[in-house]
Amino acid sequence: MKAVEFKMLTRKFSKITVLDSLTFSLDENKIIGLIGRNGAGKSTFLKICAGLIRPTSGDIRVFGEKVFDNINVLSRLVYIYDDMKFNDYLKLSDILELGPMYHKNWDSDLALRLMKLFGLKDRVKYSKLSRGMKSMFNIVVGLSSQAQLTLLDEPTLGLDAAVRKDFYRILLTDYMEHPRTIIISSHLLGELENLLEEIILIDGGKLVLHRSAEELKNYGIYLNGRSDIVAPFIKNKHVLNLQNLGNSMIAGIENNLSESELSYLHDNNVDISRISMEDVCIYLTRKKGDEEIDDRQ
């Protein structure tokens, strides 16, 4: 069974198309990165998965069922986002006590351990927390729910580097012990790269790419060599990025070279290196006019 299936799913707000004809599916028990620039449609994507808003057209299925107003599906998922609201009068301990009522796999022991790790005081009211502390508590709720579909919308906003590293470590450890489908949205891949098994890249509401992390790691390469060698070579290639450096050129291209082409580059002293997953995503969603001065030929 697929965890999530999109079929020609479109969502519009007034005349603005936020998600445009998305069609793909996600397998169960994977950590998946939902990547895109600010405004790409990531939050709308997750809200539709969580049953908070309906698509304008098309269809979405979660665990094979319609998600909107379906308690059987909603009880199996959790959606964690930056501006979550809890009752202003509730203390953190009150919110955690309600966890088992909403999440059948709720792990109270894990919640207490995470509270201690993050230094959160259970007698404090949620409304009194700083932005960073709210993010930490949201993570506590998201991980402790152990929902079969866990949706995390920019979960590390407001957190410092040390806490972010703790979060990634805890997430991976808990996932290994309790496999489930986890979708994490972000506009950057750098810190998430070693966590993810699949990548969904969207831009302007459209699906740009859906690949395994391993495939994306090998998606692009840089060619660094003399311009008179590199420029003719890339004429019929999918160029992702280009920089001129005097008589030299650095060209980022899609990695689909034959053995003979690799030999030619090697014989002509052209250095070949891998483009990071993050840079591939940046290049694939680059808008017209985004190129830097040194990208121009």
PDB file of C-alpha atoms in Angstrom:
ATOM      1  CA  MET A   1       0.000   0.000   0.000  1.00  0.00           C
ATOM      2  CA  LYS A   2       1.162   3.519  -0.792  1.00  0.00           C
ATOM      3  CA  ALA A   3       1.441   6.001   2.069  1.00  0.00           C
ATOM      4  CA  VAL A   4       0.365   8.949  -0.113  1.00  0.00           C
ATOM      5  CA  GLU A   5      -0.948   9.121  -3.691  1.00  0.00           C
ATOM      6  CA  PHE A   6      -1.510  12.315  -5.671  1.00  0.00           C
ATOM      7  CA  LYS A   7      -3.464  12.185  -8.940  1.00  0.00           C
ATOM      8  CA  MET A   8      -3.613  15.404 -10.979  1.00  0.00           C
ATOM      9  CA  LEU A   9      -3.942  17.309  -7.711  1.00  0.00           C
ATOM     10  CA  THR A  10      -4.380  21.057  -8.047  1.00  0.00           C
ATOM     11  CA  ARG A  11      -4.990  23.660  -5.366  1.00  0.00           C
ATOM     12  CA  LYS A  12      -5.899  27.266  -6.116  1.00  0.00           C
ATOM     13  CA  PHE A  13      -6.415  30.205  -3.790  1.00  0.00           C
ATOM     14  CA  SER A  14      -8.578  32.698  -5.666  1.00  0.00           C
ATOM     15  CA  LYS A  15      -6.832  32.956  -9.058  1.00  0.00           C
ATOM     16  CA  ILE A  16      -3.427  31.799  -7.800  1.00  0.00           C
ATOM     17  CA  THR A  17      -2.452  28.183  -8.506  1.00  0.00           C
ATOM     18  CA  VAL A  18      -0.392  26.972  -5.530  1.00  0.00           C
ATOM     19  CA  LEU A  19      -0.182  23.292  -6.512  1.00  0.00           C
ATOM     20  CA  ASP A  20      -0.459  22.356 -10.174  1.00  0.00           C
ATOM     21  CA  SER A  21      -1.467  18.880 -11.426  1.00  0.00           C
ATOM     22  CA  LEU A  22       0.723  16.842  -9.068  1.00  0.00           C
ATOM     23  CA  THR A  23       0.793  13.124  -9.859  1.00  0.00           C
ATOM     24  CA  PHE A  24       3.053  10.733  -7.951  1.00  0.00           C
ATOM     25  CA  SER A  25       3.013   8.319  -5.014  1.00  0.00           C
ATOM     26  CA  LEU A  26       5.093   7.712  -1.892  1.00  0.00           C
ATOM     27  CA  ASP A  27       5.891   4.318  -0.394  1.00  0.00           C
ATOM     28  CA  GLU A  28       5.437   3.558   3.279  1.00  0.00           C
ATOM     29  CA  ASN A  29       8.252   3.598   5.843  1.00  0.00           C
ATOM     30  CA  LYS A  30      10.632   6.114   4.326  1.00  0.00           C
ATOM     31  CA  ILE A  31      12.037   9.494   5.364  1.00  0.00           C
ATOM     32  CA  ILE A  32      11.193  11.837   2.499  1.00  0.00           C
ATOM     33  CA  GLY A  33      12.375  15.384   1.925  1.00  0.00           C
ATOM     34  CA  LEU A  34       9.879  17.874   0.492  1.00  0.00           C
ATOM     35  CA  ILE A  35      12.182  20.512  -0.959  1.00  0.00           C
ATOM     36  CA  GLY A  36      11.439  23.842  -2.566  1.00  0.00           C
ATOM     37  CA  ARG A  37      12.106  27.536  -2.316  1.00  0.00           C
ATOM     38  CA  ASN A  38       9.967  29.802  -0.162  1.00  0.00           C
ATOM     39  CA  GLY A  39       6.510  29.972  -1.718  1.00  0.00           C
ATOM     40  CA  ALA A  40       6.953  26.757  -3.700  1.00  0.00           C
ATOM     41  CA  GLY A  41       3.785  25.218  -2.218  1.00  0.00           C
ATOM     42  CA  LYS A  42       5.316  22.962   0.455  1.00  0.00           C
ATOM     43  CA  SER A  43       2.991  23.954   3.306  1.00  0.00           C
ATOM     44  CA  THR A  44      -0.105  23.633   1.107  1.00  0.00           C
ATOM     45  CA  PHE A  45       1.129  20.187   0.055  1.00  0.00           C
ATOM     46  CA  LEU A  46       1.407  19.085   3.700  1.00  0.00           C
ATOM     47  CA  LYS A  47      -1.919  20.639   4.734  1.00  0.00           C
ATOM     48  CA  ILE A  48      -3.686  18.673   2.008  1.00  0.00           C
ATOM     49  CA  CYS A  49      -1.914  15.481   3.159  1.00  0.00           C
ATOM     50  CA  ALA A  50      -3.081  16.256   6.707  1.00  0.00           C
ATOM     51  CA  GLY A  51      -6.686  16.783   5.617  1.00  0.00           C
ATOM     52  CA  LEU A  52      -6.736  20.443   6.685  1.00  0.00           C
ATOM     53  CA  ILE A  53      -7.659  21.780   3.253  1.00  0.00           C
ATOM     54  CA  ARG A  54      -9.261  20.202   0.202  1.00  0.00           C
ATOM     55  CA  PRO A  55      -7.708  20.172  -3.277  1.00  0.00           C
ATOM     56  CA  THR A  56      -9.421  22.324  -5.889  1.00  0.00           C
ATOM     57  CA  SER A  57      -9.326  19.389  -8.276  1.00  0.00           C
ATOM     58  CA  GLY A  58      -7.689  15.982  -8.544  1.00  0.00           C
ATOM     59  CA  ASP A  59      -7.382  13.359  -5.832  1.00  0.00           C
ATOM     60  CA  ILE A  60      -5.269  12.481  -2.805  1.00  0.00           C
ATOM     61  CA  ARG A  61      -5.264   9.165  -0.955  1.00  0.00           C
ATOM     62  CA  VAL A  62      -3.487   8.461   2.334  1.00  0.00           C
ATOM     63  CA  PHE A  63      -3.058   4.760   3.090  1.00  0.00           C
ATOM     64  CA  GLY A  64      -5.485   4.113   0.226  1.00  0.00           C
ATOM     65  CA  GLU A  65      -8.304   6.251   1.642  1.00  0.00           C
ATOM     66  CA  LYS A  66      -9.609   9.776   1.202  1.00  0.00           C
ATOM     67  CA  VAL A  67      -8.165  11.908   3.964  1.00  0.00           C
ATOM     68  CA  PHE A  68     -10.624  14.793   4.446  1.00  0.00           C
ATOM     69  CA  ASP A  69     -13.033  14.178   7.390  1.00  0.00           C
ATOM     70  CA  ASN A  70     -11.819  10.561   7.625  1.00  0.00           C
ATOM     71  CA  ILE A  71     -11.103   9.765  11.277  1.00  0.00           C
ATOM     72  CA  ASN A  72      -9.538   6.420  10.357  1.00  0.00           C
ATOM     73  CA  VAL A  73      -6.809   8.215   8.402  1.00  0.00           C
ATOM     74  CA  LEU A  74      -6.532  11.304  10.583  1.00  0.00           C
ATOM     75  CA  SER A  75      -5.851   9.159  13.662  1.00  0.00           C
ATOM     76  CA  ARG A  76      -2.817   7.702  11.877  1.00  0.00           C
ATOM     77  CA  LEU A  77      -1.090  10.993  11.025  1.00  0.00           C
ATOM     78  CA  VAL A  78       0.366  14.058  12.711  1.00  0.00           C
ATOM     79  CA  TYR A  79       1.138  17.449  11.176  1.00  0.00           C
ATOM     80  CA  ILE A  80       3.698  19.659  12.918  1.00  0.00           C
ATOM     81  CA  TYR A  81       4.151  23.249  11.741  1.00  0.00           C
ATOM     82  CA  ASP A  82       5.660  26.515  12.930  1.00  0.00           C
ATOM     83  CA  ASP A  83       2.521  28.417  13.971  1.00  0.00           C
ATOM     84  CA  MET A  84       0.725  25.578  15.759  1.00  0.00           C
ATOM     85  CA  LYS A  85      -1.823  26.757  18.308  1.00  0.00           C
ATOM     86  CA  PHE A  86      -2.565  25.240  21.696  1.00  0.00           C
ATOM     87  CA  ASN A  87      -4.920  26.591  24.335  1.00  0.00           C
ATOM     88  CA  ASP A  88      -3.191  29.504  26.097  1.00  0.00           C
ATOM     89  CA  TYR A  89      -4.201  28.121  29.491  1.00  0.00           C
ATOM     90  CA  LEU A  90      -2.613  24.682  28.938  1.00  0.00           C
ATOM     91  CA  LYS A  91       0.760  23.838  30.454  1.00  0.00           C
ATOM     92  CA  LEU A  92       3.138  21.625  28.476  1.00  0.00           C
ATOM     93  CA  SER A  93       2.331  18.721  30.817  1.00  0.00           C
ATOM     94  CA  ASP A  94      -1.399  19.158  30.053  1.00  0.00           C
ATOM     95  CA  ILE A  95      -0.756  18.981  26.310  1.00  0.00           C
ATOM     96  CA  LEU A  96       1.347  15.830  26.679  1.00  0.00           C
ATOM     97  CA  GLU A  97      -1.340  14.174  28.787  1.00  0.00           C
ATOM     98  CA  LEU A  98      -3.767  14.684  25.899  1.00  0.00           C
ATOM     99  CA  GLY A  99      -1.387  12.946  23.475  1.00  0.00           C
ATOM    100  CA  PRO A 100      -2.792   9.395  23.858  1.00  0.00           C
ATOM    101  CA  MET A 101      -6.306  10.682  23.136  1.00  0.00           C
ATOM    102  CA  TYR A 102      -5.299  11.810  19.661  1.00  0.00           C
ATOM    103  CA  HIS A 103      -2.490   9.396  18.760  1.00  0.00           C
ATOM    104  CA  LYS A 104      -2.906   5.678  19.339  1.00  0.00           C
ATOM    105  CA  ASN A 105       0.858   5.053  19.141  1.00  0.00           C
ATOM    106  CA  TRP A 106       1.724   7.850  21.583  1.00  0.00           C
ATOM    107  CA  ASP A 107       4.931   7.147  23.544  1.00  0.00           C
ATOM    108  CA  SER A 108       4.786   8.956  26.912  1.00  0.00           C
ATOM    109  CA  ASP A 109       8.249   7.774  27.935  1.00  0.00           C
ATOM    110  CA  LEU A 110       9.768   9.220  24.767  1.00  0.00           C
ATOM    111  CA  ALA A 111       7.938  12.509  25.372  1.00  0.00           C
ATOM    112  CA  LEU A 112       9.420  12.808  28.857  1.00  0.00           C
ATOM    113  CA  ARG A 113      12.929  11.968  27.621  1.00  0.00           C
ATOM    114  CA  LEU A 114      12.696  14.571  24.865  1.00  0.00           C
ATOM    115  CA  MET A 115      11.396  17.195  27.289  1.00  0.00           C
ATOM    116  CA  LYS A 116      14.423  16.581  29.484  1.00  0.00           C
ATOM    117  CA  LEU A 117      16.838  16.585  26.538  1.00  0.00           C
ATOM    118  CA  PHE A 118      15.520  19.920  25.254  1.00  0.00           C
ATOM    119  CA  GLY A 119      15.384  21.430  28.744  1.00  0.00           C
ATOM    120  CA  LEU A 120      11.635  22.111  28.572  1.00  0.00           C
ATOM    121  CA  LYS A 121       9.755  22.678  31.852  1.00  0.00           C
ATOM    122  CA  ASP A 122       6.423  20.859  31.958  1.00  0.00           C
ATOM    123  CA  ARG A 123       4.744  23.483  34.186  1.00  0.00           C
ATOM    124  CA  VAL A 124       5.290  26.291  31.659  1.00  0.00           C
ATOM    125  CA  LYS A 125       2.396  27.366  29.448  1.00  0.00           C
ATOM    126  CA  TYR A 126       2.891  26.927  25.707  1.00  0.00           C
ATOM    127  CA  SER A 127       1.986  30.592  25.101  1.00  0.00           C
ATOM    128  CA  LYS A 128       4.967  31.670  27.224  1.00  0.00           C
ATOM    129  CA  LEU A 129       7.555  29.800  25.165  1.00  0.00           C
ATOM    130  CA  SER A 130      10.000  31.538  22.831  1.00  0.00           C
ATOM    131  CA  ARG A 131       9.865  30.673  19.142  1.00  0.00           C
ATOM    132  CA  GLY A 132      12.781  28.262  19.461  1.00  0.00           C
ATOM    133  CA  MET A 133      11.272  26.551  22.508  1.00  0.00           C
ATOM    134  CA  LYS A 134       7.946  26.215  20.684  1.00  0.00           C
ATOM    135  CA  SER A 135       9.782  24.502  17.828  1.00  0.00           C
ATOM    136  CA  MET A 136      11.389  22.120  20.321  1.00  0.00           C
ATOM    137  CA  PHE A 137       8.066  21.295  21.952  1.00  0.00           C
ATOM    138  CA  ASN A 138       6.431  20.790  18.541  1.00  0.00           C
ATOM    139  CA  ILE A 139       9.180  18.267  17.778  1.00  0.00           C
ATOM    140  CA  VAL A 140       8.417  16.500  21.075  1.00  0.00           C
ATOM    141  CA  VAL A 141       4.756  16.155  20.049  1.00  0.00           C
ATOM    142  CA  GLY A 142       5.605  15.095  16.489  1.00  0.00           C
ATOM    143  CA  LEU A 143       8.068  12.370  17.454  1.00  0.00           C
ATOM    144  CA  SER A 144       6.175  11.114  20.513  1.00  0.00           C
ATOM    145  CA  SER A 145       3.018  10.590  18.454  1.00  0.00           C
ATOM    146  CA  GLN A 146       4.858   7.967  16.384  1.00  0.00           C
ATOM    147  CA  ALA A 147       2.148   8.442  13.779  1.00  0.00           C
ATOM    148  CA  GLN A 148       2.294   6.233  10.697  1.00  0.00           C
ATOM    149  CA  LEU A 149       2.418   9.404   8.599  1.00  0.00           C
ATOM    150  CA  THR A 150       4.437  12.162  10.257  1.00  0.00           C
ATOM    151  CA  LEU A 151       4.390  15.525   8.473  1.00  0.00           C
ATOM    152  CA  LEU A 152       7.031  18.030   9.622  1.00  0.00           C
ATOM    153  CA  ASP A 153       6.813  21.505   8.104  1.00  0.00           C
ATOM    154  CA  GLU A 154      10.169  23.312   8.545  1.00  0.00           C
ATOM    155  CA  PRO A 155      10.514  21.746  12.034  1.00  0.00           C
ATOM    156  CA  THR A 156      13.862  23.355  12.924  1.00  0.00           C
ATOM    157  CA  LEU A 157      12.923  27.015  12.453  1.00  0.00           C
ATOM    158  CA  GLY A 158      14.362  29.065  15.303  1.00  0.00           C
ATOM    159  CA  LEU A 159      16.661  26.297  16.553  1.00  0.00           C
ATOM    160  CA  ASP A 160      20.419  26.677  16.907  1.00  0.00           C
ATOM    161  CA  ALA A 161      22.855  24.282  15.224  1.00  0.00           C
ATOM    162  CA  ALA A 162      23.412  22.092  18.296  1.00  0.00           C
ATOM    163  CA  VAL A 163      19.689  21.502  18.849  1.00  0.00           C
ATOM    164  CA  ARG A 164      19.151  20.829  15.149  1.00  0.00           C
ATOM    165  CA  LYS A 165      21.826  18.130  15.260  1.00  0.00           C
ATOM    166  CA  ASP A 166      20.156  16.603  18.318  1.00  0.00           C
ATOM    167  CA  PHE A 167      16.840  16.571  16.455  1.00  0.00           C
ATOM    168  CA  TYR A 168      18.276  14.818  13.387  1.00  0.00           C
ATOM    169  CA  ARG A 169      19.987  12.221  15.568  1.00  0.00           C
ATOM    170  CA  ILE A 170      16.845  11.542  17.614  1.00  0.00           C
ATOM    171  CA  LEU A 171      14.658  11.401  14.513  1.00  0.00           C
ATOM    172  CA  LEU A 172      16.871   8.833  12.821  1.00  0.00           C
ATOM    173  CA  THR A 173      17.248   6.704  15.960  1.00  0.00           C
ATOM    174  CA  ASP A 174      13.498   6.671  16.610  1.00  0.00           C
ATOM    175  CA  TYR A 175      12.741   5.957  12.948  1.00  0.00           C
ATOM    176  CA  MET A 176      15.052   2.936  13.001  1.00  0.00           C
ATOM    177  CA  GLU A 177      13.213   1.589  16.066  1.00  0.00           C
ATOM    178  CA  HIS A 178       9.736   2.506  14.804  1.00  0.00           C
ATOM    179  CA  PRO A 179       9.687   2.708  10.968  1.00  0.00           C
ATOM    180  CA  ARG A 180       7.010   4.976   9.523  1.00  0.00           C
ATOM    181  CA  THR A 181       6.537   7.470   6.723  1.00  0.00           C
ATOM    182  CA  ILE A 182       8.064  10.840   7.591  1.00  0.00           C
ATOM    183  CA  ILE A 183       7.864  13.833   5.251  1.00  0.00           C
ATOM    184  CA  ILE A 184      10.074  16.791   6.180  1.00  0.00           C
ATOM    185  CA  SER A 185       9.709  20.059   4.291  1.00  0.00           C
ATOM    186  CA  SER A 186      12.628  22.415   3.849  1.00  0.00           C
ATOM    187  CA  HIS A 187      13.949  24.987   1.399  1.00  0.00           C
ATOM    188  CA  LEU A 188      17.505  23.719   1.976  1.00  0.00           C
ATOM    189  CA  LEU A 189      18.933  20.218   1.812  1.00  0.00           C
ATOM    190  CA  GLY A 190      22.363  20.630   3.393  1.00  0.00           C
ATOM    191  CA  GLU A 191      21.585  19.451   6.932  1.00  0.00           C
ATOM    192  CA  LEU A 192      19.005  16.845   5.893  1.00  0.00           C
ATOM    193  CA  GLU A 193      21.039  15.145   3.192  1.00  0.00           C
ATOM    194  CA  ASN A 194      22.147  12.150   5.254  1.00  0.00           C
ATOM    195  CA  LEU A 195      18.656  11.524   6.674  1.00  0.00           C
ATOM    196  CA  LEU A 196      16.610  11.297   3.519  1.00  0.00           C
ATOM    197  CA  GLU A 197      15.766   8.299   1.389  1.00  0.00           C
ATOM    198  CA  GLU A 198      13.706  10.163  -1.208  1.00  0.00           C
ATOM    199  CA  ILE A 199      13.461  13.741  -2.451  1.00  0.00           C
ATOM    200  CA  ILE A 200      10.420  15.569  -3.804  1.00  0.00           C
ATOM    201  CA  LEU A 201      11.382  18.884  -5.397  1.00  0.00           C
ATOM    202  CA  ILE A 202       8.564  21.306  -6.204  1.00  0.00           C
ATOM    203  CA  ASP A 203       8.714  24.795  -7.648  1.00  0.00           C
ATOM    204  CA  GLY A 204       5.832  27.116  -8.384  1.00  0.00           C
ATOM    205  CA  GLY A 205       3.486  24.322  -7.360  1.00  0.00           C
ATOM    206  CA  LYS A 206       4.817  21.944 -10.019  1.00  0.00           C
ATOM    207  CA  LEU A 207       6.720  18.707  -9.522  1.00  0.00           C
ATOM    208  CA  VAL A 208      10.286  19.247 -10.702  1.00  0.00           C
ATOM    209  CA  LEU A 209      11.822  16.002  -9.524  1.00  0.00           C
ATOM    210  CA  HIS A 210      10.992  12.894  -7.465  1.00  0.00           C
ATOM    211  CA  ARG A 211      13.984  10.599  -6.973  1.00  0.00           C
ATOM    212  CA  SER A 212      15.782   8.528  -4.408  1.00  0.00           C
ATOM    213  CA  ALA A 213      18.449  10.374  -2.438  1.00  0.00           C
ATOM    214  CA  GLU A 214      21.083   8.121  -4.008  1.00  0.00           C
ATOM    215  CA  GLU A 215      19.961   9.092  -7.514  1.00  0.00           C
ATOM    216  CA  LEU A 216      19.988  12.785  -6.635  1.00  0.00           C
ATOM    217  CA  LYS A 217      23.493  12.507  -5.179  1.00  0.00           C
ATOM    218  CA  ASN A 218      24.679  11.397  -8.620  1.00  0.00           C
ATOM    219  CA  TYR A 219      22.403  13.673 -10.646  1.00  0.00           C
ATOM    220  CA  GLY A 220      24.920  16.370 -11.570  1.00  0.00           C
ATOM    221  CA  ILE A 221      28.653  16.890 -12.079  1.00  0.00           C
ATOM    222  CA  TYR A 222      30.962  19.867 -12.459  1.00  0.00           C
ATOM    223  CA  LEU A 223      33.410  20.035 -15.357  1.00  0.00           C
ATOM    224  CA  ASN A 224      36.361  22.324 -14.648  1.00  0.00           C
ATOM    225  CA  GLY A 225      38.748  22.926 -17.513  1.00  0.00           C
ATOM    226  CA  ARG A 226      39.822  25.099 -20.431  1.00  0.00           C
ATOM    227  CA  SER A 227      36.942  26.959 -22.080  1.00  0.00           C
ATOM    228  CA  ASP A 228      37.899  25.772 -25.579  1.00  0.00           C
ATOM    229  CA  ILE A 229      37.497  22.169 -24.374  1.00  0.00           C
ATOM    230  CA  VAL A 230      34.465  22.472 -22.054  1.00  0.00           C
ATOM    231  CA  ALA A 231      32.303  24.911 -24.083  1.00  0.00           C
ATOM    232  CA  PRO A 232      31.980  22.734 -27.225  1.00  0.00           C
ATOM    233  CA  PHE A 233      31.549  19.606 -25.080  1.00  0.00           C
ATOM    234  CA  ILE A 234      28.488  20.912 -23.205  1.00  0.00           C
ATOM    235  CA  LYS A 235      26.716  22.303 -26.289  1.00  0.00           C
ATOM    236  CA  ASN A 236      24.173  19.461 -26.368  1.00  0.00           C
ATOM    237  CA  LYS A 237      24.143  18.757 -22.630  1.00  0.00           C
ATOM    238  CA  HIS A 238      21.639  19.754 -19.947  1.00  0.00           C
ATOM    239  CA  VAL A 239      23.555  22.629 -18.362  1.00  0.00           C
ATOM    240  CA  LEU A 240      22.636  23.372 -14.754  1.00  0.00           C
ATOM    241  CA  ASN A 241      25.137  26.128 -14.017  1.00  0.00           C
ATOM    242  CA  LEU A 242      27.964  27.916 -15.811  1.00  0.00           C
ATOM    243  CA  GLN A 243      30.891  30.055 -14.681  1.00  0.00           C
ATOM    244  CA  ASN A 244      33.619  31.630 -16.793  1.00  0.00           C
ATOM    245  CA  LEU A 245      36.983  32.134 -15.093  1.00  0.00           C
ATOM    246  CA  GLY A 246      39.300  33.765 -17.602  1.00  0.00           C
ATOM    247  CA  ASN A 247      40.394  31.041 -20.025  1.00  0.00           C
ATOM    248  CA  SER A 248      38.752  28.384 -17.857  1.00  0.00           C
ATOM    249  CA  MET A 249      35.156  27.322 -17.362  1.00  0.00           C
ATOM    250  CA  ILE A 250      33.225  25.470 -14.668  1.00  0.00           C
ATOM    251  CA  ALA A 251      30.091  23.862 -16.064  1.00  0.00           C
ATOM    252  CA  GLY A 252      27.532  21.996 -13.997  1.00  0.00           C
ATOM    253  CA  ILE A 253      25.725  19.438 -16.139  1.00  0.00           C
ATOM    254  CA  GLU A 254      23.439  16.439 -15.738  1.00  0.00           C
ATOM    255  CA  ASN A 255      25.484  13.318 -15.105  1.00  0.00           C
ATOM    256  CA  ASN A 256      24.798  11.035 -18.066  1.00  0.00           C
ATOM    257  CA  LEU A 257      28.208  10.780 -19.709  1.00  0.00           C
ATOM    258  CA  SER A 258      29.361   7.761 -21.665  1.00  0.00           C
ATOM    259  CA  GLU A 259      32.704   6.028 -21.055  1.00  0.00           C
ATOM    260  CA  SER A 260      34.138   7.565 -24.212  1.00  0.00           C
ATOM    261  CA  GLU A 261      33.087  11.058 -23.105  1.00  0.00           C
ATOM    262  CA  LEU A 262      34.662  10.530 -19.690  1.00  0.00           C
ATOM    263  CA  SER A 263      37.873   9.391 -21.370  1.00  0.00           C
ATOM    264  CA  TYR A 264      37.879  12.475 -23.602  1.00  0.00           C
ATOM    265  CA  LEU A 265      37.523  14.778 -20.583  1.00  0.00           C
ATOM    266  CA  HIS A 266      40.232  12.930 -18.693  1.00  0.00           C
ATOM    267  CA  ASP A 267      42.618  13.106 -21.660  1.00  0.00           C
ATOM    268  CA  ASN A 268      42.059  16.870 -21.845  1.00  0.00           C
ATOM    269  CA  ASN A 269      42.701  17.478 -18.138  1.00  0.00           C
ATOM    270  CA  VAL A 270      39.112  18.408 -17.287  1.00  0.00           C
ATOM    271  CA  ASP A 271      38.414  17.887 -13.583  1.00  0.00           C
ATOM    272  CA  ILE A 272      35.130  16.160 -12.740  1.00  0.00           C
ATOM    273  CA  SER A 273      33.407  16.493  -9.359  1.00  0.00           C
ATOM    274  CA  ARG A 274      29.930  15.812  -7.979  1.00  0.00           C
ATOM    275  CA  ILE A 275      27.353  18.598  -7.541  1.00  0.00           C
ATOM    276  CA  SER A 276      25.809  18.491  -4.081  1.00  0.00           C
ATOM    277  CA  MET A 277      22.139  17.570  -3.767  1.00  0.00           C
ATOM    278  CA  GLU A 278      21.398  21.035  -2.417  1.00  0.00           C
ATOM    279  CA  ASP A 279      23.029  22.792  -5.378  1.00  0.00           C
ATOM    280  CA  VAL A 280      21.231  20.515  -7.861  1.00  0.00           C
ATOM    281  CA  CYS A 281      17.910  21.600  -6.336  1.00  0.00           C
ATOM    282  CA  ILE A 282      18.947  25.265  -6.443  1.00  0.00           C
ATOM    283  CA  TYR A 283      19.934  25.031 -10.106  1.00  0.00           C
ATOM    284  CA  LEU A 284      16.783  23.132 -11.127  1.00  0.00           C
ATOM    285  CA  THR A 285      14.563  25.814  -9.578  1.00  0.00           C
ATOM    286  CA  ARG A 286      16.581  28.815 -10.722  1.00  0.00           C
ATOM    287  CA  LYS A 287      14.462  31.579 -12.199  1.00  0.00           C
ATOM    288  CA  LYS A 288      15.325  33.642 -15.220  1.00  0.00           C
ATOM    289  CA  GLY A 289      17.604  36.451 -14.138  1.00  0.00           C
ATOM    290  CA  ASP A 290      18.838  34.604 -11.030  1.00  0.00           C
ATOM    291  CA  GLU A 291      22.195  33.877 -12.633  1.00  0.00           C
ATOM    292  CA  GLU A 292      25.126  35.656 -11.082  1.00  0.00           C
ATOM    293  CA  ILE A 293      27.343  37.958 -13.149  1.00  0.00           C
ATOM    294  CA  ASP A 294      30.057  35.317 -13.371  1.00  0.00           C
ATOM    295  CA  ASP A 295      27.584  32.764 -14.800  1.00  0.00           C
ATOM    296  CA  ARG A 296      27.302  34.728 -18.048  1.00  0.00           C
ATOM    297  CA  GLN A 297      29.201  33.653 -21.087  1.00  0.00           C
TER     298      GLN A 297
END
